[in-house]
PDB file of C-alpha atoms in Angstrom:
ATOM      1  CA  UNK Q   1     -14.195 -23.545   0.576  1.00 68.00           C
ATOM      2  CA  UNK Q   2     -15.441 -24.019   4.145  1.00 83.00           C
ATOM      3  CA  UNK Q   3     -13.549 -20.896   5.207  1.00 84.00           C
ATOM      4  CA  UNK Q   4     -15.178 -18.739   2.524  1.00 90.00           C
ATOM      5  CA  UNK Q   5     -18.779 -18.928   3.767  1.00 92.00           C
ATOM      6  CA  UNK Q   6     -18.149 -17.737   7.361  1.00 92.00           C
ATOM      7  CA  UNK Q   7     -15.868 -15.050   5.953  1.00 92.00           C
ATOM      8  CA  UNK Q   8     -18.650 -13.780   3.681  1.00 92.00           C
ATOM      9  CA  UNK Q   9     -21.105 -13.833   6.596  1.00 94.00           C
ATOM     10  CA  UNK Q  10     -18.679 -11.853   8.761  1.00 93.00           C
ATOM     11  CA  UNK Q  11     -18.117  -9.346   5.963  1.00 90.00           C
ATOM     12  CA  UNK Q  12     -21.870  -8.972   5.476  1.00 92.00           C
ATOM     13  CA  UNK Q  13     -22.451  -8.407   9.187  1.00 92.00           C
ATOM     14  CA  UNK Q  14     -19.598  -5.894   9.344  1.00 89.00           C
ATOM     15  CA  UNK Q  15     -21.011  -4.076   6.312  1.00 89.00           C
ATOM     16  CA  UNK Q  16     -24.517  -3.866   7.800  1.00 90.00           C
ATOM     17  CA  UNK Q  17     -23.167  -2.751  11.190  1.00 90.00           C
ATOM     18  CA  UNK Q  18     -20.939  -0.153   9.557  1.00 87.00           C
ATOM     19  CA  UNK Q  19     -23.740   1.347   7.469  1.00 86.00           C
ATOM     20  CA  UNK Q  20     -26.221   1.399  10.360  1.00 88.00           C
ATOM     21  CA  UNK Q  21     -24.069   2.492  13.309  1.00 87.00           C
ATOM     22  CA  UNK Q  22     -20.859   3.904  11.866  1.00 85.00           C
ATOM     23  CA  UNK Q  23     -22.443   5.865   8.976  1.00 86.00           C
ATOM     24  CA  UNK Q  24     -20.444   3.865   6.428  1.00 81.00           C
ATOM     25  CA  UNK Q  25     -16.989   5.079   7.467  1.00 86.00           C
ATOM     26  CA  UNK Q  26     -15.348   1.640   7.269  1.00 84.00           C
ATOM     27  CA  UNK Q  27     -17.184   0.725   4.078  1.00 85.00           C
ATOM     28  CA  UNK Q  28     -16.153   3.939   2.320  1.00 89.00           C
ATOM     29  CA  UNK Q  29     -12.541   3.445   3.379  1.00 87.00           C
ATOM     30  CA  UNK Q  30     -12.536  -0.183   2.242  1.00 88.00           C
ATOM     31  CA  UNK Q  31     -14.094   0.575  -1.159  1.00 89.00           C
ATOM     32  CA  UNK Q  32     -11.632   3.390  -1.866  1.00 91.00           C
ATOM     33  CA  UNK Q  33      -8.782   1.090  -0.823  1.00 91.00           C
ATOM     34  CA  UNK Q  34     -10.078  -1.655  -3.141  1.00 89.00           C
ATOM     35  CA  UNK Q  35     -10.343   0.870  -5.993  1.00 93.00           C
ATOM     36  CA  UNK Q  36      -6.736   1.926  -5.457  1.00 93.00           C
ATOM     37  CA  UNK Q  37      -5.628  -1.726  -5.420  1.00 90.00           C
ATOM     38  CA  UNK Q  38      -7.514  -2.554  -8.619  1.00 91.00           C
ATOM     39  CA  UNK Q  39      -6.019   0.538 -10.289  1.00 93.00           C
ATOM     40  CA  UNK Q  40      -2.480  -0.456  -9.340  1.00 92.00           C
ATOM     41  CA  UNK Q  41      -3.053  -4.023 -10.614  1.00 86.00           C
ATOM     42  CA  UNK Q  42      -4.094  -2.849 -14.084  1.00 80.00           C
TER      43      UNK Q  42
END
């Protein structure tokens, strides 16, 4: 449980940085990857 909070903070910071300075390239790639994973699970 103690590991989860810093991980969420890091993910939030990465997300904000990506949207502001990287025009959402990482975020778009990650969301499409997550969609593919959730499709293959079902």
